[in-house]
Tab-separated table of C-alpha atoms in Angstrom:
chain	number	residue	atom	x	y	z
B	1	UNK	CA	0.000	0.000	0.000
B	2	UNK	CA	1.178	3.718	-0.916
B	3	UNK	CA	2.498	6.020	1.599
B	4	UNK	CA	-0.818	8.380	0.553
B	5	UNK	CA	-3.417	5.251	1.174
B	6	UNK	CA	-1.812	4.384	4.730
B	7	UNK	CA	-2.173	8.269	5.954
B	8	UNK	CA	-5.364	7.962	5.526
B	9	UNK	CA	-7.761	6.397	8.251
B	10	UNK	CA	-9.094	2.857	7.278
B	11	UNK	CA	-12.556	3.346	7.738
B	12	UNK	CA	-12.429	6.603	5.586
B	13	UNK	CA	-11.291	4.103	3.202
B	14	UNK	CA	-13.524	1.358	4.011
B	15	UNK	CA	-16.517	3.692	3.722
B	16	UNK	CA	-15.199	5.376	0.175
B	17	UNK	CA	-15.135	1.675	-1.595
B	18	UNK	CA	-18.598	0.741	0.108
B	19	UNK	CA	-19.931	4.041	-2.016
B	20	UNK	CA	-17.993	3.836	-4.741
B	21	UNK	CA	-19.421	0.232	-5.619
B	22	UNK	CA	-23.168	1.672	-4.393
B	23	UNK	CA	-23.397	4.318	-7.590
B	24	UNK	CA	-25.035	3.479	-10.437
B	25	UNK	CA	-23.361	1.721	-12.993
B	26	UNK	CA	-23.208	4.891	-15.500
B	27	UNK	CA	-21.343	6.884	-12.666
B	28	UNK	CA	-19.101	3.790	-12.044
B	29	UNK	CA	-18.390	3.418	-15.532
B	30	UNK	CA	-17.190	6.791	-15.717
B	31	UNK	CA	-14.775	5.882	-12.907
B	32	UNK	CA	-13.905	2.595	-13.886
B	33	UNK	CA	-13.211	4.154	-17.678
B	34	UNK	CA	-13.991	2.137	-21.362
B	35	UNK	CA	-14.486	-1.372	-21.266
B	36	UNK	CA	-11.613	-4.122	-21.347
B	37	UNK	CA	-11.516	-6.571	-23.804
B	38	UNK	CA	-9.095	-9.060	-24.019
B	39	UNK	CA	-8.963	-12.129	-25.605
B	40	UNK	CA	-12.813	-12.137	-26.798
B	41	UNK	CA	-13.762	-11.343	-23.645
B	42	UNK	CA	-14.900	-7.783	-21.786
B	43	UNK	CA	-14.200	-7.470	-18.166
B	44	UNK	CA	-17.409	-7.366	-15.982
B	45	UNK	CA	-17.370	-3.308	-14.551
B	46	UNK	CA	-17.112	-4.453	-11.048
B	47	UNK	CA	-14.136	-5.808	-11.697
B	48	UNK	CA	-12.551	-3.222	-13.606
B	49	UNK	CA	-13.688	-0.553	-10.907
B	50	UNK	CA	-11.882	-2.731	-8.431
B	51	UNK	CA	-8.994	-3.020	-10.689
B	52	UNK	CA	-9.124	1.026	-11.134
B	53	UNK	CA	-8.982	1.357	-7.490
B	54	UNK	CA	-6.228	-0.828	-6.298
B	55	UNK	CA	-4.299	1.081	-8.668
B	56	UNK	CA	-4.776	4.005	-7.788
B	57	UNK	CA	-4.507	3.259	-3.971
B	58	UNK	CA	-1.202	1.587	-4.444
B	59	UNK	CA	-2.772	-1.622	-3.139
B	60	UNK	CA	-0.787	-4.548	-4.415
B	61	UNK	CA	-0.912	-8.288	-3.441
B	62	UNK	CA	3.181	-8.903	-2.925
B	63	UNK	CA	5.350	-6.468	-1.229
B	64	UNK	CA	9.123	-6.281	-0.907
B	65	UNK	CA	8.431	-8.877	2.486
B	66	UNK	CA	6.535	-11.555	3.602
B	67	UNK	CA	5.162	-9.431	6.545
B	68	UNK	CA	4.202	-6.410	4.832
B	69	UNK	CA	1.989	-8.946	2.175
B	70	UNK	CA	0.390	-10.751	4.764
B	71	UNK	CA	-0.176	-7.317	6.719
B	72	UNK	CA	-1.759	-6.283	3.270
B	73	UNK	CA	-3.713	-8.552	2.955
B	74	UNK	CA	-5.362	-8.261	6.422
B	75	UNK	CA	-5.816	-4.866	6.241
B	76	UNK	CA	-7.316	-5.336	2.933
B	77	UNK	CA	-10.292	-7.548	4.387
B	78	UNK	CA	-11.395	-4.550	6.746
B	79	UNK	CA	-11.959	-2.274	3.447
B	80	UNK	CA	-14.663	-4.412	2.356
B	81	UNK	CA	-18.492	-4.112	3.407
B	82	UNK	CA	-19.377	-7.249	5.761
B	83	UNK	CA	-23.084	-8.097	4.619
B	84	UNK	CA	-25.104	-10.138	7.496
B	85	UNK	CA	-24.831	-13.803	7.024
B	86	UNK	CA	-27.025	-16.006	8.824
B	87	UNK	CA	-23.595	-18.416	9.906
B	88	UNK	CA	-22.495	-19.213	13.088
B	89	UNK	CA	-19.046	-20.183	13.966
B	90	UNK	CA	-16.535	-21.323	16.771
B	91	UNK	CA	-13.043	-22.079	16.270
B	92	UNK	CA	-11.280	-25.639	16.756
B	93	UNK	CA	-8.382	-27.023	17.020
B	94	UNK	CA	-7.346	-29.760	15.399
B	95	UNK	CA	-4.658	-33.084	16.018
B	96	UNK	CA	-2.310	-33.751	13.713
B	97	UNK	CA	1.020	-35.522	13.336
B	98	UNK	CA	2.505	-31.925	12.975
B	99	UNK	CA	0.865	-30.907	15.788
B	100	UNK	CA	-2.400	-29.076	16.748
B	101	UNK	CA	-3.767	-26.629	13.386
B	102	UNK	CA	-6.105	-24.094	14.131
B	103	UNK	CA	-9.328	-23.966	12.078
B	104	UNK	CA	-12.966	-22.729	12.356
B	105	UNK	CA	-16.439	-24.047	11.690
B	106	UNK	CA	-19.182	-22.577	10.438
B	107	UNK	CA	-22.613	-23.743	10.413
B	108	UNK	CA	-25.417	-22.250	7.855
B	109	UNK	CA	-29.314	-21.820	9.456
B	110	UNK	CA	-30.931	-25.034	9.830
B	111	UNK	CA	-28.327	-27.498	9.129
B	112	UNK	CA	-29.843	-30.988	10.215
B	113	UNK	CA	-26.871	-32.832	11.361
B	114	UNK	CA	-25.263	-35.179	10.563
B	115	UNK	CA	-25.225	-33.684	7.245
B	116	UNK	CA	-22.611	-32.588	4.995
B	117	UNK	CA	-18.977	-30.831	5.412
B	118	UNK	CA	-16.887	-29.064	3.369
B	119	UNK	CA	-12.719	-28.811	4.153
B	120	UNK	CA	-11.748	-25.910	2.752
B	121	UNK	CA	-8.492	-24.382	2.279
B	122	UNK	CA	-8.040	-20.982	1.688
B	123	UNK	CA	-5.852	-18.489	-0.988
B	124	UNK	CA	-3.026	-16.622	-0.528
B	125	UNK	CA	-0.103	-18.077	-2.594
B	126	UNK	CA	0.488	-20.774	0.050
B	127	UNK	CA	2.211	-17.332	1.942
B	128	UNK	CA	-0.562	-15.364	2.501
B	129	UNK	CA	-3.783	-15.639	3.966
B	130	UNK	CA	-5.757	-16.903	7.156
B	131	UNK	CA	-8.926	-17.772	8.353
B	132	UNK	CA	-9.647	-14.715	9.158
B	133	UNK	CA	-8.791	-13.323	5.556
B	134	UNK	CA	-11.306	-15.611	3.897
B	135	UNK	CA	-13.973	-15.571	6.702
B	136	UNK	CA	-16.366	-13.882	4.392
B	137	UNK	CA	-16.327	-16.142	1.721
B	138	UNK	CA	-16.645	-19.499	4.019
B	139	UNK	CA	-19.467	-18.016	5.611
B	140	UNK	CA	-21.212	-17.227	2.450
B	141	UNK	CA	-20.413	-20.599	0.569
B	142	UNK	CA	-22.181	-22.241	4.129
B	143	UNK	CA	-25.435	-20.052	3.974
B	144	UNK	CA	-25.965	-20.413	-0.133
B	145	UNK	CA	-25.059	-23.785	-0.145
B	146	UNK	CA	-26.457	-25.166	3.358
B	147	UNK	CA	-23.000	-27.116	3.763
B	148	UNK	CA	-21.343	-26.692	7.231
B	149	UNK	CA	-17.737	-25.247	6.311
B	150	UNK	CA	-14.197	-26.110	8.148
B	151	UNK	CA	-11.662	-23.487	7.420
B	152	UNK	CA	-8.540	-24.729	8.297
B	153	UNK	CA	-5.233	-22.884	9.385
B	154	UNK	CA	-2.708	-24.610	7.285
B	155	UNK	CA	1.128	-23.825	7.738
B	156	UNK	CA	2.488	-20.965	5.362
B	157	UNK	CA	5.893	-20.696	3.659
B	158	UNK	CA	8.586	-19.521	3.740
B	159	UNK	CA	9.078	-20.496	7.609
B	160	UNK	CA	6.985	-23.854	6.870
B	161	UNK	CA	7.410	-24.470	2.661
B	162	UNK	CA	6.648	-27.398	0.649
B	163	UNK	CA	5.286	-30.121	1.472
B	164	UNK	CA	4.251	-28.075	5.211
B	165	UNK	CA	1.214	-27.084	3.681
B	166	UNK	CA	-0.070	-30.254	1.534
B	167	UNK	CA	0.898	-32.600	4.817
B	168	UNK	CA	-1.690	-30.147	6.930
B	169	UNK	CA	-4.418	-30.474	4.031
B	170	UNK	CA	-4.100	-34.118	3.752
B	171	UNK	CA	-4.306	-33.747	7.862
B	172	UNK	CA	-7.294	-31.837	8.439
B	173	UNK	CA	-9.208	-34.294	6.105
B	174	UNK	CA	-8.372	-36.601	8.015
B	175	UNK	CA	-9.186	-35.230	10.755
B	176	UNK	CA	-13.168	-34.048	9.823
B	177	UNK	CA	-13.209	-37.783	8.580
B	178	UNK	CA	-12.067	-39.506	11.921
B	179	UNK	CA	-14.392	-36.931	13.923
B	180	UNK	CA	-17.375	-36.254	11.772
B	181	UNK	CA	-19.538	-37.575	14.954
B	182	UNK	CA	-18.032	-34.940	17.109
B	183	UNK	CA	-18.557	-32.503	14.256
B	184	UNK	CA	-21.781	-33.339	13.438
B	185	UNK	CA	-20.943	-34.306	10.121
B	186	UNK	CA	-21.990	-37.047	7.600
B	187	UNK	CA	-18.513	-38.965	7.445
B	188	UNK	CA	-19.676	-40.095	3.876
B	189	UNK	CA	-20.494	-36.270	2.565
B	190	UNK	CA	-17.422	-34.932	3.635
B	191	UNK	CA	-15.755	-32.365	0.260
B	192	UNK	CA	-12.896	-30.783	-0.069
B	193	UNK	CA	-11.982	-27.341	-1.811
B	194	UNK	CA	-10.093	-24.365	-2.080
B	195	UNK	CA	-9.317	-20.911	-4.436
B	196	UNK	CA	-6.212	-20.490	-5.508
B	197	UNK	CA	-3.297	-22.316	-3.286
B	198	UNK	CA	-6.195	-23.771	-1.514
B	199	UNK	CA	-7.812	-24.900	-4.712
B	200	UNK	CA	-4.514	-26.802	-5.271
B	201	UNK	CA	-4.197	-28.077	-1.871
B	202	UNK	CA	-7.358	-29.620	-2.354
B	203	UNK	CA	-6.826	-31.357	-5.556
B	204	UNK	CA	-3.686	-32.727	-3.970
B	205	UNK	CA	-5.442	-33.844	-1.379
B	206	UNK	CA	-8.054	-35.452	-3.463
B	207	UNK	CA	-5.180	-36.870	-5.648
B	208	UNK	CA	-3.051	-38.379	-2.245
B	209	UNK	CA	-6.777	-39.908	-0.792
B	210	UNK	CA	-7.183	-41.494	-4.036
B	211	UNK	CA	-3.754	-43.200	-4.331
B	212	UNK	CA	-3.630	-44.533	-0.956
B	213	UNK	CA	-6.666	-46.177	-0.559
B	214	UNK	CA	-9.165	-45.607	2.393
B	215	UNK	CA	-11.613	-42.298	3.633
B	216	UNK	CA	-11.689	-40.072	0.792
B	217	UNK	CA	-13.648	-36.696	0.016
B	218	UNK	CA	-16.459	-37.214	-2.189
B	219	UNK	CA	-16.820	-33.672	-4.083
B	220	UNK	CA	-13.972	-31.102	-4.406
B	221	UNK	CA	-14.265	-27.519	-5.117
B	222	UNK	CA	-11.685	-25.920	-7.195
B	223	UNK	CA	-11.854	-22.332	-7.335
B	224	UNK	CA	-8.933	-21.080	-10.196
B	225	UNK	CA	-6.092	-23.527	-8.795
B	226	UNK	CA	-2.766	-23.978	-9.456
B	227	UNK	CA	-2.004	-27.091	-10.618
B	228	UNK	CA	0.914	-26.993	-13.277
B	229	UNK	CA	4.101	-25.376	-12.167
B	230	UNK	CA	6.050	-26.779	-15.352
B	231	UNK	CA	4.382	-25.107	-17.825
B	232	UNK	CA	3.475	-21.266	-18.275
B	233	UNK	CA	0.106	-21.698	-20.543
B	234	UNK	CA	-1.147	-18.986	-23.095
B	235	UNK	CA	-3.236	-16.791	-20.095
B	236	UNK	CA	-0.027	-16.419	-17.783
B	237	UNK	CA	0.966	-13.831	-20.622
B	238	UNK	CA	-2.310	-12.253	-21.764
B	239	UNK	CA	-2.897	-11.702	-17.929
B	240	UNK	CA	0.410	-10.796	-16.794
B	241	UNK	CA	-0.368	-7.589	-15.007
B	242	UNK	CA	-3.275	-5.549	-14.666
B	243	UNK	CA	-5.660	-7.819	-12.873
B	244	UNK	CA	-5.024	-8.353	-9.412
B	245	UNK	CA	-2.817	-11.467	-8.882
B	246	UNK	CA	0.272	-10.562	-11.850
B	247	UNK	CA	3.140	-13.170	-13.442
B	248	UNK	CA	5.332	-11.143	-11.273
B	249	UNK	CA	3.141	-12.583	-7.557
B	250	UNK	CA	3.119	-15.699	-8.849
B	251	UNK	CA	6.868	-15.988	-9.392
B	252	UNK	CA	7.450	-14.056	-5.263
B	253	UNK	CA	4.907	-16.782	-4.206
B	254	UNK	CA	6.579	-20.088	-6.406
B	255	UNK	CA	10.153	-18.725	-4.830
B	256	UNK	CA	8.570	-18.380	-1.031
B	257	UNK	CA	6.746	-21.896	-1.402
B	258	UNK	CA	9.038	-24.338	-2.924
B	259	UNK	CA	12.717	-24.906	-2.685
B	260	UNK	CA	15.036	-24.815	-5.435
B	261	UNK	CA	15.712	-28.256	-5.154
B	262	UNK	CA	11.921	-29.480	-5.450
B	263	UNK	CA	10.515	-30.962	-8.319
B	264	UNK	CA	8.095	-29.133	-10.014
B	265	UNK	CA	6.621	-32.024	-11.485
B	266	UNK	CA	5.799	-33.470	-7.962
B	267	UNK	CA	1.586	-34.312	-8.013
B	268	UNK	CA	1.992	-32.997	-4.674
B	269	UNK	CA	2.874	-29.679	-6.395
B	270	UNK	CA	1.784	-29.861	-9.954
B	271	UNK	CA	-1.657	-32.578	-9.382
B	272	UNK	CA	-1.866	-31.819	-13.394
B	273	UNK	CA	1.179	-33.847	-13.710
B	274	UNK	CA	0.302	-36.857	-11.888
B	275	UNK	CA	0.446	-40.031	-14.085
B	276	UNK	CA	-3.210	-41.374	-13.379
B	277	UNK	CA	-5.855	-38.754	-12.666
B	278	UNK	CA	-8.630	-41.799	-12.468
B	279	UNK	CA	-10.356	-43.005	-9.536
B	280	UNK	CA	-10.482	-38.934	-8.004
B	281	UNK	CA	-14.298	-37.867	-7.105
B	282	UNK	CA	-16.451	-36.036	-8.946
B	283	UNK	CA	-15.141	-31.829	-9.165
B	284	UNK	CA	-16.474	-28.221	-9.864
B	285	UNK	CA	-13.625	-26.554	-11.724
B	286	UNK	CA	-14.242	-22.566	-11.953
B	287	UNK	CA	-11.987	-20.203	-13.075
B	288	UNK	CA	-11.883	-16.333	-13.776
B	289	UNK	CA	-11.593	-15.118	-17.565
B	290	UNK	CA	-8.883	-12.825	-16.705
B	291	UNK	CA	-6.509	-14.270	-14.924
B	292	UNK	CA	-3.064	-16.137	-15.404
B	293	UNK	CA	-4.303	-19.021	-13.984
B	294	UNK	CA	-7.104	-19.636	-16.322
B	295	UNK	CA	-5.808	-22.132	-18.847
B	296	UNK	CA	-3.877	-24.286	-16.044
B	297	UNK	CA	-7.396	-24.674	-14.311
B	298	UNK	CA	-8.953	-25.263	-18.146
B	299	UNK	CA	-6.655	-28.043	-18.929
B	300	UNK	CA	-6.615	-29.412	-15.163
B	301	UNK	CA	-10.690	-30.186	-15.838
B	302	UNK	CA	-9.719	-31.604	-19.201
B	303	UNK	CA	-7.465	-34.225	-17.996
B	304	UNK	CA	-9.968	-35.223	-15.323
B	305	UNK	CA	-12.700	-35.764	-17.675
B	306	UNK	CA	-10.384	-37.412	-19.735
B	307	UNK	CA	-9.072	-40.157	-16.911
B	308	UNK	CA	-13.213	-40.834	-16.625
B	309	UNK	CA	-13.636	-38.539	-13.378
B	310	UNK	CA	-16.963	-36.319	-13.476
B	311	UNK	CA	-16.182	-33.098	-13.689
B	312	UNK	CA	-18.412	-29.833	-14.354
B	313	UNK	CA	-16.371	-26.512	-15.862
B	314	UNK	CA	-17.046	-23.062	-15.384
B	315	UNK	CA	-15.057	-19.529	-16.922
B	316	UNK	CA	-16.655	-16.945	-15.346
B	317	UNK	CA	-14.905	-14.980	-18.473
B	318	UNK	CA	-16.079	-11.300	-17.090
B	319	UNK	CA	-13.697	-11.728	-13.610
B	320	UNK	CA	-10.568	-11.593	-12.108
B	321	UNK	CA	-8.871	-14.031	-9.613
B	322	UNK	CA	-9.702	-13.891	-6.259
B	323	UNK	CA	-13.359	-12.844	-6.894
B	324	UNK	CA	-14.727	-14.705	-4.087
B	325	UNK	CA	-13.144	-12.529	-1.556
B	326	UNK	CA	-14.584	-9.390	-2.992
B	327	UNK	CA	-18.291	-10.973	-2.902
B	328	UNK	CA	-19.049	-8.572	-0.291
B	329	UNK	CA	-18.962	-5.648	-2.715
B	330	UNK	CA	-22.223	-7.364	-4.433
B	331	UNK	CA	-22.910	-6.884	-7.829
B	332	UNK	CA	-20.578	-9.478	-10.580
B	333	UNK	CA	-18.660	-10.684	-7.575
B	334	UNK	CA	-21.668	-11.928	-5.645
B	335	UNK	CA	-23.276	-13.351	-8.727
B	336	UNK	CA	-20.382	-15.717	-9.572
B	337	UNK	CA	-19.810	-16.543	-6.170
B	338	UNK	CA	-22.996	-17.578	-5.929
B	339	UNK	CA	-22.923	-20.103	-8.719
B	340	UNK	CA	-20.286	-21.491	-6.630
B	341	UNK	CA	-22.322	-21.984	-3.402
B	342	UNK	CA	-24.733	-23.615	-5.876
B	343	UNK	CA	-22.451	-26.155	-7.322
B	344	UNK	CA	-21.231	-27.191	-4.111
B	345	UNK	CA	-24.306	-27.627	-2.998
B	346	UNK	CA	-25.490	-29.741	-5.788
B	347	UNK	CA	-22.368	-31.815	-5.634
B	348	UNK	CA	-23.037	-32.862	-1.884
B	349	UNK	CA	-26.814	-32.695	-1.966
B	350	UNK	CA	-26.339	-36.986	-2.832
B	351	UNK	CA	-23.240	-37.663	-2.204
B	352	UNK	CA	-22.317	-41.473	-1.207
């Protein structure tokens, strides 16, 4: 963030996005300025007036240090509008062979236990992020898609990198499996997902619970993951800069995460890669038009259907990554978000 943004009080800030994204589309319009096309596709206005505005604020997602992103990034969260949700929550923790991780659970109005559960890991590069930061969105994804919602606390690089973060995934699915009584889940409806780093810690996940045999997730929700760190795909260049996450956060976040010495090819780091893809449950693949990561998550639903596994696909061609987070703005954000709540919802609703 800019020198100019930080002098100036955060809920002067908060309060100017809340009524910038309130006018009426021809005022935001003349804000946001002509529409973006790229590619065949136009950029939904929401999206561009959010682009306009980070901008112009200075408000990037990688800094010169690890603190001042994940400081960022925290900050960031308390310049958004927090709509009511009709969630409760209480935090956990949970056992592991690493130790205890921290996580929260959030229940949606009127669950009947046992019913089902979705593990969900959240964004941030595998260096950024919490809980906290993605609050919002697990609480919405439990009221739209009546699914209680465990948020976990996974390790972050660089003080934990690969495979810190896949080992804690793999974990806290094991965990929700082994107590889905004390959770009040339905141990054979239990998903896992993710957006972003998360949505690639859950397809790893999915991947390692289908090659060992034994309690496995039953639905996974991929919201634009990274699954292919050996090749660099057509949209890493078209969306290089300009729309939130840039080639340039990608590369801070690779170099934080993994080692030199790690193999990109790894399934546990490129799932993509892995030899057989067959045997994973069924997935809902989304991913944002304009964004670097669109074609790895186009080709990652590919290869699924292609090893036999059922798998639905969704561009939302109008948006940028990270879109979820910024469904408390309303508007395009909300609307696509919502399409995810739906799909997870359909993908549990008979889950065996």
């Amino acid at each position: 963030m800019t020198n100019l943004a930080a002098k100036i009080p955060l809920p002067v800030q908060a309060a100017a996005m809340r009524g910038v994204f309130r006018l009426p589309a021809m005022l935001k319009r003349l804000i946001a300025g002509k529409p973006v096309t790229r590619d065949g596709q136009t950029l939904a206005l929401d999206a561009q007036l959010l682009v306009k505005l980070t901008a112009a604020s200075g408000i990037n997602l990688t800094s010169n240090s690890v603190a001042e992103s994940r400081a960022g990034m925290e900050i960031n969260v308390d310049l958004l509008p927090s709509p009511p949700l009709d969630v409760t929550s209480r935090d956990l923790r949970m056992s592991t062979p690493d130790g205890e991780l921290p996580a929260r659970l959030y229940t949606p109005r009127d669950y009947a236990e046992p019913g089902p559960l979705l593990v969900y890991f959240h964004g941030g590069g595998w260096v950024l992020g919490s809980v906290r930061t993605h609050d919002y969105a697990a609480r919405f994804l439990a009221e739209h898609s009546g699914v209680r919602v465990l948020s976990v606390e996974y390790r972050l690089a660089p003080e934990h990198r690969f495979p810190a973060a896949v080992d804690d995934a793999l974990a806290a699915f094991d965990y929700a499996h082994k107590h889905a009584d004390e959770l009040g889940v339905d141990q054979q409806r239990i998903a896992v997902g993710g957006d972003s780093a998360g949505g690639n810690l859950a397809a790893v996940t999915a991947l390692q619970c289908a090659q060992r045999g034994g309690p496995a997730p039953v639905f996974q929700l991929l919201v634009y993951p990274e699954v292919d760190f050996v090749t660099k795909r057509r949209s890493r260049q078209l969306f290089a800069e300009g729309f939130f996450l840039t080639d340039a956060d990608m590369n801070w976040f690779e170099g934080h995460y993994l080692s030199p010495d790690d193999d990109r090819s790894d399934p546990r780091i490129s799932p993509l890669l892995a030899g057989d893809l067959s045997g994973l449950p069924p997935a809902y693949l989304v991913t944002a038009g304009f964004d670097p990561l669109r074609d790895n998550g186009h080709a990652y639903a590919k290869a699924l259907e292609e090893a036999g596994v059922s798998v639905s696909y969704q561009c939302q061609r109008d948006m940028i990554h990270g879109f979820i987070n910024f469904a408390p703005l309303g508007g395009r954000f909300r609307e696509a978000t919502l399409e995810i709540a739906a799909a997870l919802r359909a993908g549990l609703a008979y889950a065996r």
